[in-house]
Amino acid sequence: MTRTELLKKLESDRNSRVIAYVTSERPPFAAKIAQDVIPLLGDILESIGKVKKISLLLYTSGGDMLAPIRIVKLIRNHCDEFEVLVPYKAHSAGTLICLGADSIVMGSLGELTPVDPTTGHPFNPRNPSNPQQPLEISVEDLNSYFLFAKDKAGVKDDQMIEVYKLLVDKLHPLSIGNAYRAYRMARLLTERLLMLHMSKKKDGEKINKIVKEITGDITIHAFPIDRDDAVGLGLKVEKASDEIDKSIRSIYETYATEMKLGQPFHPNELLNGQESADVARAGAYLETSDMLYEFVFSGKVQKVMKDNQAAIDLNFNSQSWIKKR
């Protein structure tokens, strides 16, 4: 079956309109959840109109932490019921999108992650692996430093000021403040997304538990939260039936094949035995059964000589969404 046919079949099975949003993490064609998808999603939703149910099939390793609440509200304004279908990864910002849905339909490989943003800042120390960029700092790294001092080094409460002074010797205070601001933002976004379909009065204890776990207690940013863990957190999870699991994974695999997800990259694959070649590769898709947008990396790859050594030079001249259908 073609992907269009697979999407139509899924719509019939879920009694829903299906939108697929897929982003690649494969360098150099990696793309992230971002604000630039909002107007395209708006066009798709206007075409769909107001419907009873919308299913967002999502695959992503994350992205802009502010985009999810805009995406979720936009979709919810066009339907009575909103669900997210997770065949595999819905990490970080993808997890935030899931938190704003009435239900999260997770396949056997489906996984969410904690929402623990790392932030760059002009005053951050330089990244040792890339001195041109500031090192990204997570508030959980900072928190773990203080916990280590207390739990392992035996530092007493009245001595913690010295531990803080040691930290400030290495990090600018504004860098620390920036990391804490990102942490507060993650907590606020998590709570507000949950409250789009939960009641603070009725579900307050459950909301607080989810926020605490998702934004702090699970201290490893990429820790995979499978569907059993998600149920344990109190999220509204539907474990996909074997048929639905197979269906959403089949759709994911069509994107994975086109974007070569999970395969190491070497520029030689773009040359096809030539000295130079034009490049046009998709790094993200936004698609329904009758509309398709691709985020396309366009440029040129060529063989060059550098320091008397053969090398391959890859340059992009554009990275933009293109309407294909």
XYZ file of C-alpha atoms in Angstrom:
325
model
C 0.000 0.000 0.000
C 1.133 3.569 -0.651
C 1.458 5.953 2.303
C -1.699 7.765 1.178
C -3.577 4.475 1.235
C -2.141 3.651 4.651
C -3.244 7.044 5.999
C -6.764 6.563 4.605
C -6.998 3.097 6.150
C -5.851 4.473 9.512
C -8.490 7.194 9.287
C -11.125 4.533 8.747
C -9.802 2.408 11.623
C -9.678 5.367 14.065
C -12.841 7.047 12.722
C -10.730 10.191 12.602
C -8.854 12.613 10.369
C -5.148 11.767 10.514
C -2.255 14.247 10.291
C 1.314 12.925 10.233
C 4.121 15.125 11.578
C 7.550 13.495 11.280
C 10.971 15.060 11.850
C 14.355 13.475 11.129
C 17.255 13.337 13.589
C 19.728 12.105 10.938
C 22.507 14.633 10.291
C 22.922 16.637 8.140
C 19.206 16.520 7.326
C 18.013 16.759 10.917
C 14.936 18.880 11.618
C 13.080 19.718 14.805
C 9.606 20.666 15.947
C 9.483 24.396 15.299
C 7.171 27.387 15.012
C 7.482 27.430 11.207
C 5.075 24.490 10.967
C 2.208 26.538 12.475
C 0.938 28.276 9.288
C 1.199 25.023 7.319
C -0.751 23.169 9.989
C -3.276 25.989 9.901
C -3.753 25.491 6.143
C -4.266 21.752 6.617
C -6.765 22.263 9.434
C -8.729 24.824 7.425
C -8.925 22.286 4.617
C -10.146 19.610 7.044
C -12.621 21.917 8.771
C -14.250 21.270 12.144
C -14.433 17.524 12.768
C -15.236 15.205 15.634
C -11.761 13.732 15.987
C -8.196 14.408 14.843
C -5.316 11.959 15.229
C -1.761 13.306 15.035
C 0.748 10.602 14.083
C 3.972 11.902 15.588
C 7.629 10.953 15.296
C 10.278 13.348 16.612
C 13.322 13.696 18.831
C 12.177 17.126 20.029
C 12.619 20.784 19.198
C 11.299 24.200 20.188
C 9.666 23.911 23.611
C 7.185 26.719 22.882
C 5.840 25.257 19.620
C 3.845 22.365 21.208
C 1.264 24.489 23.028
C 0.540 26.421 19.823
C 0.277 23.182 17.819
C -2.001 21.559 20.382
C -4.347 24.540 20.739
C -4.594 24.934 16.978
C -5.578 21.291 16.511
C -7.977 21.273 19.464
C -9.808 24.276 17.989
C -10.697 22.116 14.980
C -11.990 19.001 16.716
C -13.955 17.676 19.671
C -11.405 14.970 20.452
C -7.638 15.038 19.911
C -5.356 12.013 20.129
C -1.665 11.498 19.377
C -0.493 8.259 17.763
C 3.034 7.267 18.814
C 4.601 4.469 16.736
C 8.074 5.087 18.160
C 9.713 8.333 19.389
C 7.805 11.324 20.689
C 10.627 12.867 22.688
C 10.961 16.148 24.595
C 8.850 18.726 22.705
C 7.043 15.747 21.166
C 6.151 14.587 24.675
C 4.692 18.035 25.376
C 2.405 17.655 22.344
C 1.277 14.293 23.727
C 0.513 15.854 27.117
C -1.978 18.202 25.438
C -3.979 15.371 23.846
C -7.133 13.770 25.225
C -5.406 10.412 24.769
C -1.996 9.076 23.737
C -2.175 5.942 21.597
C 1.182 4.222 22.043
C 2.461 1.316 20.000
C 4.694 -1.394 21.449
C 7.784 0.685 20.506
C 6.237 3.995 21.557
C 8.256 6.119 23.952
C 8.077 9.546 25.554
C 10.841 11.290 27.507
C 11.170 13.768 30.367
C 10.827 17.447 29.523
C 14.162 18.804 30.753
C 15.289 21.570 28.388
C 18.939 22.403 27.938
C 19.756 26.002 27.097
C 22.554 27.891 25.459
C 23.465 31.389 26.649
C 26.107 33.910 25.539
C 27.720 33.714 28.991
C 27.853 29.911 29.050
C 31.329 28.359 28.789
C 32.400 27.268 25.306
C 31.507 23.776 24.129
C 34.806 21.795 24.075
C 33.713 19.871 20.965
C 32.646 23.063 19.163
C 34.325 26.202 20.582
C 32.142 28.422 18.392
C 29.048 27.449 20.395
C 28.214 27.964 24.077
C 27.852 24.824 26.161
C 24.234 23.878 26.795
C 23.262 23.666 30.462
C 20.361 21.796 32.058
C 18.881 22.796 35.392
C 18.848 19.092 36.273
C 22.644 19.048 35.886
C 22.829 21.960 38.303
C 20.407 20.305 40.712
C 22.343 17.036 40.564
C 25.539 18.928 41.454
C 23.953 20.206 44.666
C 22.446 16.803 45.453
C 25.848 15.176 44.961
C 27.407 17.669 47.345
C 24.826 16.841 50.032
C 24.300 13.100 49.488
C 27.788 11.923 48.538
C 30.190 14.583 49.783
C 28.325 15.081 53.055
C 28.074 18.878 52.736
C 25.779 20.313 55.415
C 23.016 22.806 54.694
C 24.951 25.641 56.332
C 27.917 24.898 54.037
C 26.002 24.920 50.744
C 26.880 28.574 50.103
C 30.463 27.449 49.486
C 29.246 24.839 46.994
C 27.306 27.571 45.196
C 30.376 29.823 45.122
C 32.390 27.043 43.471
C 29.693 26.751 40.805
C 29.625 30.496 40.138
C 33.402 30.420 39.671
C 32.776 28.200 36.638
C 29.408 29.457 35.383
C 28.173 33.026 34.947
C 25.179 33.756 37.250
C 23.100 34.692 34.195
C 23.799 31.258 32.714
C 22.477 29.643 35.872
C 19.443 31.940 35.849
C 18.781 31.115 32.203
C 18.816 27.367 32.913
C 16.403 27.821 35.826
C 14.111 29.949 33.659
C 13.964 27.116 31.099
C 13.081 24.681 33.886
C 10.254 26.921 35.107
C 9.014 27.245 31.524
C 8.942 23.443 31.137
C 6.897 23.078 34.322
C 4.462 25.804 33.255
C 4.005 24.356 29.754
C 3.508 20.831 31.093
C 0.837 22.001 33.519
C -0.990 24.167 30.983
C -1.039 21.420 28.361
C -2.475 18.935 30.856
C -5.097 21.443 31.943
C -6.416 21.667 28.372
C -8.194 18.373 29.061
C -7.921 17.918 32.837
C -9.435 19.854 35.730
C -7.164 21.542 38.259
C -9.854 21.076 40.898
C -10.638 17.443 40.113
C -7.253 16.227 38.848
C -4.907 18.577 40.716
C -3.009 15.824 42.522
C -2.537 13.836 39.317
C -1.394 16.937 37.396
C 1.156 17.768 40.093
C 2.503 14.203 40.026
C 2.911 14.206 36.233
C 4.565 17.637 36.223
C 6.945 16.626 39.016
C 7.955 13.380 37.295
C 8.185 14.699 33.730
C 10.125 17.878 34.523
C 12.320 16.856 37.422
C 12.213 13.493 39.140
C 13.269 11.532 36.051
C 16.722 13.078 35.841
C 17.954 11.597 32.546
C 16.751 13.745 29.646
C 16.549 10.923 27.076
C 15.128 8.339 29.505
C 12.567 6.318 27.485
C 9.108 6.327 29.030
C 7.314 3.359 27.465
C 3.570 2.913 27.518
C 3.567 1.014 30.817
C 5.621 3.783 32.448
C 3.312 6.400 30.906
C 0.278 4.672 32.418
C 2.086 4.586 35.760
C 2.626 8.344 35.565
C -1.122 8.834 35.255
C -1.184 9.844 31.585
C -4.237 9.005 29.484
C -2.648 6.222 27.465
C -4.327 3.780 25.115
C -2.190 0.766 24.332
C -2.530 0.308 20.580
C -4.086 -2.958 19.466
C -1.919 -5.231 17.327
C -3.724 -4.013 14.212
C -3.329 -0.308 15.006
C 0.270 -0.842 16.127
C 1.072 -2.490 12.797
C -0.717 0.288 10.919
C 1.075 3.227 12.580
C 4.447 1.475 12.376
C 3.923 0.817 8.666
C 3.333 4.525 8.106
C 6.376 5.450 10.223
C 8.527 2.988 8.275
C 7.684 4.682 4.962
C 9.138 7.928 6.347
C 12.082 6.099 7.949
C 12.926 4.501 4.594
C 12.759 7.802 2.704
C 14.859 9.678 5.293
C 17.145 6.678 6.005
C 16.540 7.007 9.735
C 18.936 4.987 11.844
C 21.530 4.768 9.055
C 24.942 6.448 9.338
C 25.504 9.252 6.827
C 28.401 9.704 4.440
C 28.393 12.355 1.667
C 29.381 9.695 -0.887
C 25.767 8.536 -0.890
C 24.822 11.874 -2.478
C 27.424 11.713 -5.271
C 26.408 8.432 -6.898
C 29.881 8.095 -8.395
C 29.928 11.658 -9.796
C 32.280 14.548 -9.059
C 29.407 16.792 -7.995
C 25.650 16.589 -7.602
C 22.666 18.684 -6.606
C 21.054 17.754 -3.294
C 17.383 17.885 -2.300
C 16.475 15.818 0.756
C 13.487 15.982 3.079
C 14.121 16.374 6.798
C 10.497 16.607 7.934
C 6.991 15.869 6.704
C 3.568 17.283 7.493
C 1.005 15.176 5.690
C -2.608 14.087 5.404
C -4.236 11.787 2.883
C -4.699 14.745 0.530
C -2.053 17.357 1.465
C 1.730 17.121 1.831
C 4.431 19.539 2.969
C 8.118 18.581 3.039
C 10.934 20.431 4.792
C 13.611 20.238 2.103
C 17.370 20.741 2.374
C 18.644 21.923 -1.019
C 22.236 22.467 -2.064
C 25.255 20.969 -3.749
C 27.819 18.293 -2.909
C 31.175 17.993 -4.663
C 34.583 16.390 -4.378
C 37.348 18.840 -3.470
C 41.024 18.782 -2.525
C 41.921 20.050 0.954
C 45.539 19.959 2.139
C 46.327 17.620 -0.754
C 43.671 15.217 0.474
C 40.463 14.272 -1.321
C 37.421 15.477 0.577
C 33.718 16.000 0.045
C 32.131 19.426 0.462
C 28.390 19.715 1.194
C 26.699 23.123 1.163
C 23.021 23.936 1.581
C 21.626 27.046 -0.092
C 18.100 26.657 1.288
C 16.185 24.880 4.039
C 12.449 25.428 3.764
C 8.985 23.895 3.710
C 7.678 23.091 0.236
C 4.120 22.119 -0.622
C 4.190 18.927 -2.656
C 0.493 18.143 -2.829
